[in-house]
Tab-separated table of C-alpha atoms in Angstrom:
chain	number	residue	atom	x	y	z
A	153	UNK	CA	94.260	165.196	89.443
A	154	UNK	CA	93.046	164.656	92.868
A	155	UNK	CA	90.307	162.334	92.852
A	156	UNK	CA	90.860	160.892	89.212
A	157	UNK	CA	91.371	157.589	88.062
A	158	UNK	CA	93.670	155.556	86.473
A	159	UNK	CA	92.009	152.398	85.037
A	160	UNK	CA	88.882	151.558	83.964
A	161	UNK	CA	85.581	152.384	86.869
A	162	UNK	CA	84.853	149.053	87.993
A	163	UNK	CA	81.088	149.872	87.713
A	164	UNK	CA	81.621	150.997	84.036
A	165	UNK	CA	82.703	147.147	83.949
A	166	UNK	CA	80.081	145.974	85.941
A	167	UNK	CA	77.303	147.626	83.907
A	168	UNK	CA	78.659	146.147	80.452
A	169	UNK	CA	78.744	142.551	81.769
A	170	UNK	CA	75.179	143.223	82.888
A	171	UNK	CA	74.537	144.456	79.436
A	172	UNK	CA	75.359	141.227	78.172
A	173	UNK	CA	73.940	138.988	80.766
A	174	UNK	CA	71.035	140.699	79.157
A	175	UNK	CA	71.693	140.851	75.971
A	176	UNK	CA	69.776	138.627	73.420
A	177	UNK	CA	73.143	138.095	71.215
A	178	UNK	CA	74.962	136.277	73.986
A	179	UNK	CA	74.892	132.423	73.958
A	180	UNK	CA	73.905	131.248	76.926
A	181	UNK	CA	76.814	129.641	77.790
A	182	UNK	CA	78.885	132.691	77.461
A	183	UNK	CA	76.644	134.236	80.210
A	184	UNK	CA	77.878	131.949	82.916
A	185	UNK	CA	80.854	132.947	83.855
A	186	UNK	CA	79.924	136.525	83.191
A	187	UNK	CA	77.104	135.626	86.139
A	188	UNK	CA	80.714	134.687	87.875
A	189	UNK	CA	81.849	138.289	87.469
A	190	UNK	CA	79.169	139.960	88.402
A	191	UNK	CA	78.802	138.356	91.227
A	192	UNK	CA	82.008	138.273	92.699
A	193	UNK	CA	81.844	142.138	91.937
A	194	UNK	CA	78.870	142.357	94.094
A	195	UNK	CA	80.342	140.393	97.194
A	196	UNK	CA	83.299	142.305	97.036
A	197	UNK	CA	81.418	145.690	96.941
A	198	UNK	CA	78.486	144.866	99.141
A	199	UNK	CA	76.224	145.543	96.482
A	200	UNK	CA	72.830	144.472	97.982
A	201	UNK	CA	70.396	146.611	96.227
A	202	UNK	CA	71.634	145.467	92.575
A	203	UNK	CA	71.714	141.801	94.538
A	204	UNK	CA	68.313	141.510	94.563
A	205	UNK	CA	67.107	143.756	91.835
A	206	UNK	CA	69.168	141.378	89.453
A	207	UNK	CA	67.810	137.925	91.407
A	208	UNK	CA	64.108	139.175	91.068
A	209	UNK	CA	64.634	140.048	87.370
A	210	UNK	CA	67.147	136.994	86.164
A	211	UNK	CA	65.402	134.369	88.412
A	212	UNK	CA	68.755	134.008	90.187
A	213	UNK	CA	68.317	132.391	93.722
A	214	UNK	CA	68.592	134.677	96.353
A	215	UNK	CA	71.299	133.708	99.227
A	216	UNK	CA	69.807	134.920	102.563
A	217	UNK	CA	72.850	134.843	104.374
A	218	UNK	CA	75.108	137.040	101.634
A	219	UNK	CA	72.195	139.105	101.837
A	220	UNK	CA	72.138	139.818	105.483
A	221	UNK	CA	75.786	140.104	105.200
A	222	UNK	CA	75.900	143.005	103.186
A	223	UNK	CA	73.150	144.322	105.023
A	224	UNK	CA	75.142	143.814	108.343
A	225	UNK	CA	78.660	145.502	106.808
A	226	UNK	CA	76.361	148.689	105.464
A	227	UNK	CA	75.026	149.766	108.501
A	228	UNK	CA	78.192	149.173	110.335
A	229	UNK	CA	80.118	151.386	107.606
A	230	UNK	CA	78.011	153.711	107.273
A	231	UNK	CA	77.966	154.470	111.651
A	232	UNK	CA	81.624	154.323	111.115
A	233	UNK	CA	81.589	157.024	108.110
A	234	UNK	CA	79.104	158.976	110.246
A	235	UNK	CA	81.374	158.727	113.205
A	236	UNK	CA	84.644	160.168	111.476
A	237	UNK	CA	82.714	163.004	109.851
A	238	UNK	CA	81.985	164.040	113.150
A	239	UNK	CA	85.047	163.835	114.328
A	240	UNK	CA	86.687	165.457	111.408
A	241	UNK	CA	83.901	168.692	112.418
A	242	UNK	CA	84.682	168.787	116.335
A	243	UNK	CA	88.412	168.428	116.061
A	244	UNK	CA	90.062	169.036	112.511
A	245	UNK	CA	89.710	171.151	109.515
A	246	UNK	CA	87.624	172.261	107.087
A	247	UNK	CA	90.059	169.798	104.116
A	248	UNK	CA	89.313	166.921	106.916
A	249	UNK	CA	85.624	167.813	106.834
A	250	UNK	CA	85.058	167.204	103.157
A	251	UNK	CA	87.617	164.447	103.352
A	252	UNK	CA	84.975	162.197	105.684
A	253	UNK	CA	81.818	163.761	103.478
A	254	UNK	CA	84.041	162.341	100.201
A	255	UNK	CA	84.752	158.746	101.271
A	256	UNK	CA	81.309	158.168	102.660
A	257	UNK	CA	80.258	159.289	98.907
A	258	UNK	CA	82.501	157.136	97.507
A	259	UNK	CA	81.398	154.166	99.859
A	260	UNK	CA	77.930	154.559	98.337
A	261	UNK	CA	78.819	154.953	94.840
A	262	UNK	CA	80.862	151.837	95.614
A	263	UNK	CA	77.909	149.714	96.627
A	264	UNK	CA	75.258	150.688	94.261
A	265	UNK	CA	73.557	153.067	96.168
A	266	UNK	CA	72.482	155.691	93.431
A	267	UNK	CA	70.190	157.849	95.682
A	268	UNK	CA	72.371	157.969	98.223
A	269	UNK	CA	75.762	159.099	96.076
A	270	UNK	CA	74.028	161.867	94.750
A	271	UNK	CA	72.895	163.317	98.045
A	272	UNK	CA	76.382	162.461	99.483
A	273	UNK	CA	78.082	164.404	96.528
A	274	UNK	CA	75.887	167.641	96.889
A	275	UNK	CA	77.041	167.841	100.715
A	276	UNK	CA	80.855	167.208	100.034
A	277	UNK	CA	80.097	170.024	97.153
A	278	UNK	CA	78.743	172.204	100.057
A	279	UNK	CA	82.227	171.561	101.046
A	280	UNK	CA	84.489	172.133	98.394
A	281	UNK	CA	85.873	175.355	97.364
A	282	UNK	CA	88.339	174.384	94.704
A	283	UNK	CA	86.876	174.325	91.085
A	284	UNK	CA	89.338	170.983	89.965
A	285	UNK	CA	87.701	169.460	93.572
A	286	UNK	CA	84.025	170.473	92.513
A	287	UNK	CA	84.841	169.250	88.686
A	288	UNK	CA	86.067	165.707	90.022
A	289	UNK	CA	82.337	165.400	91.754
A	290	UNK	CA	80.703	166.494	89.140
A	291	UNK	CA	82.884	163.410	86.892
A	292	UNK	CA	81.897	161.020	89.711
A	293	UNK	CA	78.602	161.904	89.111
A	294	UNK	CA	78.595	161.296	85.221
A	295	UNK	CA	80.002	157.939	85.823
A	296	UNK	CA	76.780	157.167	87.869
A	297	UNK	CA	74.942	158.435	84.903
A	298	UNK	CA	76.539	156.143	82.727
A	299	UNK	CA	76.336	153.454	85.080
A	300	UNK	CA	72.736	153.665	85.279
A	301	UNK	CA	72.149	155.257	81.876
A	302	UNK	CA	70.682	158.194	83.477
A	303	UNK	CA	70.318	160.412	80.046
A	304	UNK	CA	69.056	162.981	81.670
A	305	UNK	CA	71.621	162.894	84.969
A	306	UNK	CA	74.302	163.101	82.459
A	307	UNK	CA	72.836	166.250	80.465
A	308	UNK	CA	72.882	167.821	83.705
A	309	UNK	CA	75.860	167.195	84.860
A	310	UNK	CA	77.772	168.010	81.677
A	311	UNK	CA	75.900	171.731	81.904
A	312	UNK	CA	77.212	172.077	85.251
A	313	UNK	CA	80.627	170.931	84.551
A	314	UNK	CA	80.961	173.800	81.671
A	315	UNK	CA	79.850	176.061	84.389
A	316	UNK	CA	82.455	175.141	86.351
A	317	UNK	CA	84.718	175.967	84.018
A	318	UNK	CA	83.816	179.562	83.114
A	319	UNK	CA	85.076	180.001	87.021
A	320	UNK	CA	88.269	178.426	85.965
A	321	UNK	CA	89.374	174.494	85.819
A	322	UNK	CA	92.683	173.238	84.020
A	323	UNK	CA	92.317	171.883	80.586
A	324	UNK	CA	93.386	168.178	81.854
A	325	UNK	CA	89.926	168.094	83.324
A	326	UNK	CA	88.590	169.859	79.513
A	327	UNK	CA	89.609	167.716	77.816
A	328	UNK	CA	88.741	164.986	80.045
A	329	UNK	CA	84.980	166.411	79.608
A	330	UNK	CA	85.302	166.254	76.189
A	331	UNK	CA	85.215	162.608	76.178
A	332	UNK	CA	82.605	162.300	78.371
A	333	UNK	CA	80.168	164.315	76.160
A	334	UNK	CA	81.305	162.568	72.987
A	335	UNK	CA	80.412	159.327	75.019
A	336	UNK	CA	76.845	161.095	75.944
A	337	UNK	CA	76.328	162.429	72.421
A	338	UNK	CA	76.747	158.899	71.098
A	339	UNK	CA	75.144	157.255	73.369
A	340	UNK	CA	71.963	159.325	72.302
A	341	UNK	CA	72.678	159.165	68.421
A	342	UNK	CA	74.077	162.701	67.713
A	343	UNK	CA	77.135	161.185	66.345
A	344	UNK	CA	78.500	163.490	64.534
A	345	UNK	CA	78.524	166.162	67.881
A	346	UNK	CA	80.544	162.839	68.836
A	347	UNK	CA	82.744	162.482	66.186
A	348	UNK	CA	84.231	166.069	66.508
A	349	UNK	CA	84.913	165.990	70.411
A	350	UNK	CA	86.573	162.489	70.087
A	351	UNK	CA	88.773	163.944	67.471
A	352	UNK	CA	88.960	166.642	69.374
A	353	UNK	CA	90.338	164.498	72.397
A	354	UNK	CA	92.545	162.149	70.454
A	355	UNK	CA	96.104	163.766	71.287
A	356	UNK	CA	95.171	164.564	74.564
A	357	UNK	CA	93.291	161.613	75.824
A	358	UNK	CA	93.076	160.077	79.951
A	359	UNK	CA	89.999	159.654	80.154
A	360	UNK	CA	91.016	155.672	81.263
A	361	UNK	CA	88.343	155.544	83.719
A	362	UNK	CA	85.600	155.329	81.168
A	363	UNK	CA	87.069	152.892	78.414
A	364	UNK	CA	90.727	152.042	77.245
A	365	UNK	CA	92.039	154.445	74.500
A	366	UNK	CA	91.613	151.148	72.059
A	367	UNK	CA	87.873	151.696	72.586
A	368	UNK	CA	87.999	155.252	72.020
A	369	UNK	CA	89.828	154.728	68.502
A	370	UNK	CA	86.958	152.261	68.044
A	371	UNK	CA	84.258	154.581	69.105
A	372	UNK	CA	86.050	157.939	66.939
A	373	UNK	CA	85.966	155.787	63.714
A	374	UNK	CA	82.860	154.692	63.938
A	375	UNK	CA	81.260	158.226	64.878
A	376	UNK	CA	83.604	159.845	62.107
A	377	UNK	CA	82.546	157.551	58.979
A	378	UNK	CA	79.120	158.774	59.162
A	379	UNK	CA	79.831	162.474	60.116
A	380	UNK	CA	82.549	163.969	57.746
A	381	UNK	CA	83.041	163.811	54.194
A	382	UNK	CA	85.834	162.129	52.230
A	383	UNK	CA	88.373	164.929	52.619
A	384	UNK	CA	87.925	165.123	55.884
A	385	UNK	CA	87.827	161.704	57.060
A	386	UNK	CA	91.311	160.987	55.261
A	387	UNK	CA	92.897	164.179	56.817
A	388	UNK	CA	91.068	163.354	60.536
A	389	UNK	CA	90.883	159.933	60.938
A	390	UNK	CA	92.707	157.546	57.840
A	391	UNK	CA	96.430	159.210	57.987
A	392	UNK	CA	95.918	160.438	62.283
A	393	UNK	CA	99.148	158.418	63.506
A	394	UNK	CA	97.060	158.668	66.766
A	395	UNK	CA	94.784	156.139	65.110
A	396	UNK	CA	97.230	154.664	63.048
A	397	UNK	CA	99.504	153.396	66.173
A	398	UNK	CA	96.466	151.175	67.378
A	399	UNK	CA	93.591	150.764	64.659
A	400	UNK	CA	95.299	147.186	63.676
A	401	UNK	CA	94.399	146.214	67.093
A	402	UNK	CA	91.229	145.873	66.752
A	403	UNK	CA	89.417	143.592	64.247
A	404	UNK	CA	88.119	144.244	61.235
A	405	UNK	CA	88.651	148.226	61.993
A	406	UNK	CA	91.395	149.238	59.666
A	407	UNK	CA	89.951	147.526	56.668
A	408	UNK	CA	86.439	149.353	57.464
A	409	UNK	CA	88.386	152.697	57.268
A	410	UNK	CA	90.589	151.743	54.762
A	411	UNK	CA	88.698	150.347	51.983
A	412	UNK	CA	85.774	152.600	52.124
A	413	UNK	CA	88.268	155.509	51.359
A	414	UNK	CA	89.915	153.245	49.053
A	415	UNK	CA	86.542	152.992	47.239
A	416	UNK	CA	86.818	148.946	47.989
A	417	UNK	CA	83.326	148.336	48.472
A	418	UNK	CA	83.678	144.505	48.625
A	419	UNK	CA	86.315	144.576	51.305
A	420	UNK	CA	84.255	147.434	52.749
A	421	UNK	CA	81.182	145.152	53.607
A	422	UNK	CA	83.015	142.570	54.481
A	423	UNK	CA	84.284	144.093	57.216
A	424	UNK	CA	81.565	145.699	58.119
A	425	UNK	CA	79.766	142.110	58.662
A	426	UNK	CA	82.936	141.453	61.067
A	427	UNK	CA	82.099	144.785	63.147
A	428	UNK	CA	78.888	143.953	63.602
A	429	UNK	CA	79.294	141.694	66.396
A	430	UNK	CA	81.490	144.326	68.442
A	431	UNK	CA	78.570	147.277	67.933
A	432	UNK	CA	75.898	144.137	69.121
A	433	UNK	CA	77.561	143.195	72.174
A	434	UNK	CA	78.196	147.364	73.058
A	435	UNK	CA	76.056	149.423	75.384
A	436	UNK	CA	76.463	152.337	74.266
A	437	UNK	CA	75.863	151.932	70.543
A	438	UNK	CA	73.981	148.912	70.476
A	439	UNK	CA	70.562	150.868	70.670
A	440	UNK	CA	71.254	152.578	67.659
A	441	UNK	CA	72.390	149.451	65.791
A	442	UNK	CA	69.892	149.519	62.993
A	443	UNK	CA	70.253	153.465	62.559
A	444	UNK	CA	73.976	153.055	62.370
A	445	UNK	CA	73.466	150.271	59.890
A	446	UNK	CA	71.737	152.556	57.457
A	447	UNK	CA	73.828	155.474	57.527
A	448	UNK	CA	77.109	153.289	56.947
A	449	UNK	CA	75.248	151.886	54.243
A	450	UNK	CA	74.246	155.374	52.615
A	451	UNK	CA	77.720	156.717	53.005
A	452	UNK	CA	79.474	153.835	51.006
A	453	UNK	CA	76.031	154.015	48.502
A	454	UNK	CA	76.034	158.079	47.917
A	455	UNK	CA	80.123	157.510	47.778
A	456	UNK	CA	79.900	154.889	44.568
A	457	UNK	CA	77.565	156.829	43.150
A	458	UNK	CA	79.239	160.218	43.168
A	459	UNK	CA	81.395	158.749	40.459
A	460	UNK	CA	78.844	158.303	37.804
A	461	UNK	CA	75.950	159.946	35.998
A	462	UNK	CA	74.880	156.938	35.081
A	463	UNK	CA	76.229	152.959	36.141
A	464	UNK	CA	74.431	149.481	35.707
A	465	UNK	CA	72.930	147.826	38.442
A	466	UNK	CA	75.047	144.903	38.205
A	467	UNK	CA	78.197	146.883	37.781
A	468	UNK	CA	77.011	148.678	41.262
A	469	UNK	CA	76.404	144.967	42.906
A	470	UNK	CA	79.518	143.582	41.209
A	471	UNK	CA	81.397	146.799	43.573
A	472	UNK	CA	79.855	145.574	46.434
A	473	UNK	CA	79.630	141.921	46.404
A	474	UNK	CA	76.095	141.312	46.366
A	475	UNK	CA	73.250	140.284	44.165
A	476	UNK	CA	71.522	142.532	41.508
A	477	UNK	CA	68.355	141.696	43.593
A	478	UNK	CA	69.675	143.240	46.883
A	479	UNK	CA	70.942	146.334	45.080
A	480	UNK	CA	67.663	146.741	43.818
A	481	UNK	CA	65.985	146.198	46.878
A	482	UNK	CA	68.190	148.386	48.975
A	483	UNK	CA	68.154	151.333	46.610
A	484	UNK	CA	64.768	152.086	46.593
A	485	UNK	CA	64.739	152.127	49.983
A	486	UNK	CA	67.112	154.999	50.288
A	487	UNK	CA	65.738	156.644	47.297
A	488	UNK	CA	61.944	156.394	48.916
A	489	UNK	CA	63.587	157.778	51.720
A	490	UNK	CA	65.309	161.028	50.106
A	491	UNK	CA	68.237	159.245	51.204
A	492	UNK	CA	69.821	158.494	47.737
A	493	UNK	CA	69.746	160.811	45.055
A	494	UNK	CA	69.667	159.009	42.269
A	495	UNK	CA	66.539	156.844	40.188
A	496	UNK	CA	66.111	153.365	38.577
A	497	UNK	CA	65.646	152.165	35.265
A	498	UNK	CA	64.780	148.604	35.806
A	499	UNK	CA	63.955	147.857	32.353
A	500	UNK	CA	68.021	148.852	31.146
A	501	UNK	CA	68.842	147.645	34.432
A	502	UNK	CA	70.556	151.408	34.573
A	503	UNK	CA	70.841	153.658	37.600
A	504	UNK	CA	70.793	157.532	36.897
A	505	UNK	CA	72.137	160.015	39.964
A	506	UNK	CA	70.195	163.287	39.807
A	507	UNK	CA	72.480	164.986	42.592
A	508	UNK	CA	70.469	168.680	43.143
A	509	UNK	CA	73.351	171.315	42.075
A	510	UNK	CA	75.226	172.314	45.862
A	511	UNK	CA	74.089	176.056	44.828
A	512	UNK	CA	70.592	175.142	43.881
A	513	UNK	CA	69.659	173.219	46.704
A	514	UNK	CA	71.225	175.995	49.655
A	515	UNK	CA	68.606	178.215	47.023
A	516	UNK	CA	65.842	175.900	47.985
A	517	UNK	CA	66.472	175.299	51.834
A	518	UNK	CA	66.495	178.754	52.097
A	519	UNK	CA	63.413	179.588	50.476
A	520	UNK	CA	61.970	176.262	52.662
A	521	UNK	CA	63.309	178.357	56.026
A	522	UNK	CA	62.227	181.993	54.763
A	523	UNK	CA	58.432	180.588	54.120
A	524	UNK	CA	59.318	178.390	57.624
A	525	UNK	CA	59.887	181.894	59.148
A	526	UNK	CA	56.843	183.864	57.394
A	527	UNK	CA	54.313	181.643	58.497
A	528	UNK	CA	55.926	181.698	62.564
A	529	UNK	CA	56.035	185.507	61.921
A	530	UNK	CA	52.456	185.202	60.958
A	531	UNK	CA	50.920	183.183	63.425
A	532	UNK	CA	52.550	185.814	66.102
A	533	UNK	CA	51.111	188.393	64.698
A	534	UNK	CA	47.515	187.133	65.006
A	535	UNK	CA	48.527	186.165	68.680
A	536	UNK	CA	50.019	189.473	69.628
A	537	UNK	CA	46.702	191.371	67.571
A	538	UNK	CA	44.261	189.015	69.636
């Protein structure tokens, strides 16, 4: 792997200490030596641009003379860049050529310079012929995605990169992908999409540069609760010695697997109150906190309930460790929400599941699609008669 890396992007780091100098959940005295960080990250990179974006939107004071510094060391860089790249065009070859056009990309992904990356990486693409070479810009250019949180840059890039690889490309670099889409996928809530390329990945994983393989465990277990069903999450994800060799590692993780398939509701919640923290103070799933929240919820919910045709509230809070009250309240939520299928009778203080039949209710989504697909057909047909 040519222009792959070994350890985590520094940016990647960069843009989750931003992410919780911002962050509401962050004491404020936790954010000072993360202001440290940062800014010792953006002296040694010459990161002016993000330098004053982050003074003008955190009140920080603005240093005149770091500013003019950085100033001072781009422009002489950048002559110098200039000045090999022609060099490289009079006097060496074509390898040299996009050798120059690469580093001067590189320079500008390394001080912040978004705009200016991205039109450096389409010239050294003008300039690569090898697929693995034109796959490692295209990976530079998802990490500036994810740097910025560029949804849409990301999308883009991911198409082109499976492009790529109908030319050729080695499955190092597939599998590598993989883990970039999960990352997109869950970034932008389709996590079960994310679930089955990070299982996928999970015997083949490098992908180092975007997050240590402790996070990825982290990420794959979260994704997979909510995405497979019981069988599958027990031969996937409970007894994968992948997972096994580092889910004790990280807090609270095991017992979240563990005693939801163990049908430990209790110790369940209770560890899910100790995640909690960990999905706060994380970028990428963070925005779908409250979403997430939910569908653990209506996993471990449907799973209890699966077991009976009928249970007593308090027997159902007793499971989980909470109040009759909060069982109440938080059932007919789901149940308002077709979530839950199930109803209460709050004078026995009884809950009844009325789970539609699996053969019934394919009958009824179909007949939902076929009328779906009458009334489109319909609707054409006036179009195509006007």
């Amino acid at each position: 792997m040519e222009e792959g890396e070994a350890s985590l992007d520094v940016k990647l780091t960069l843009s989750q200490k931003l992410f919780l100098i911002r962050s509401l959940n962050v004491p404020d005295i936790e954010k000072v030596p993360l202001k440290e960080d940062v800014m010792t990250l953006i002296r040694q990179d010459g990161m002016s641009g993000l330098y004053q974006s982050l003074c003008h939107e955190l009140g920080w004071e603005l240093d005149e003379s770091l500013l003019n510094s950085m100033h001072s060391s781009f422009e002489e860089k950048v002559k110098a860049f200039d000045e090999k790249i022609v060099d490289a065009e009079e006097n060496l070859g074509e390898s040299e050529v996009r050798e120059a056009h690469l580093a001067k990309a590189l320079y500008f992904i390394q001080i912040g310079d978004k705009e200016k990356a991205l039109e450096q990486l389409k010239i050294t693409e003008t300039k690569t012929v090898a697929v693995g070479q034109r796959m490692d810009l295209v990976f530079h250019t998802l990490r500036i995605g994810f740097f910025s949180m560029d949804y849409k840059l990301i999308s883009t890039s991911i198409d082109k990169a499976k492009s790529l690889f109908e030319e050729g490309g080695d499955w190092e670099r597939k599998n590598r992908l993989k883990v970039y889409e999960g990352l997109y996928c869950m970034a932008t809530r389709n996590f079960k999409k994310a679930a089955e390329l990070f299982l996928d990945s999970i015997s083949t994983f490098t992908t180092y540069e975007l997050f240590a393989y402790d996070t990825f465990i982290f990420y794959t277990v979260l994704t997979s609760i909510i995405s497979l069903d019981r069988v599958s999450l027990k031969q996937k994800v409970v007894d994968a010695p992948e997972i096994l060799t580092v889910i004790d590692k990280i807090p609270n993780l095991s017992n979240f697997l563990n005693s939801l398939h163990g049908c430990q509701y209790k110790s369940f919640f209770i560890a899910f109150d100790g995640l909690m923290d960990q999905i706060r103070l994380d970028r990428y799933i963070f925005p779908h906190f409250r979403y997430y929240m939910r569908e653990v919820r209506t996993v471990a919910y449907s799973q209890f309930l699966e077991s009976y045709k009928s249970v007593t509230m308090e027997a159902m809070a007793k499971a989980f460790g909470v109040s009759v009250d909060f069982i109440d309240m938080e059932l007919s939520r789901f149940i308002a929400a077709g979530r839950l299928h199930c109803k209460i009778d709050k004078v026995a203080g009884v809950l009844e599941t009325n789970r539609p039949d699996a053969k019934n209710a394919l009958y009824q989504a179909t007949i939902k699609q076929g009328d779906f697909l009458l009334n489109r057909i319909q609707n054409l047909s006036r179009v195509v008669d006007l």
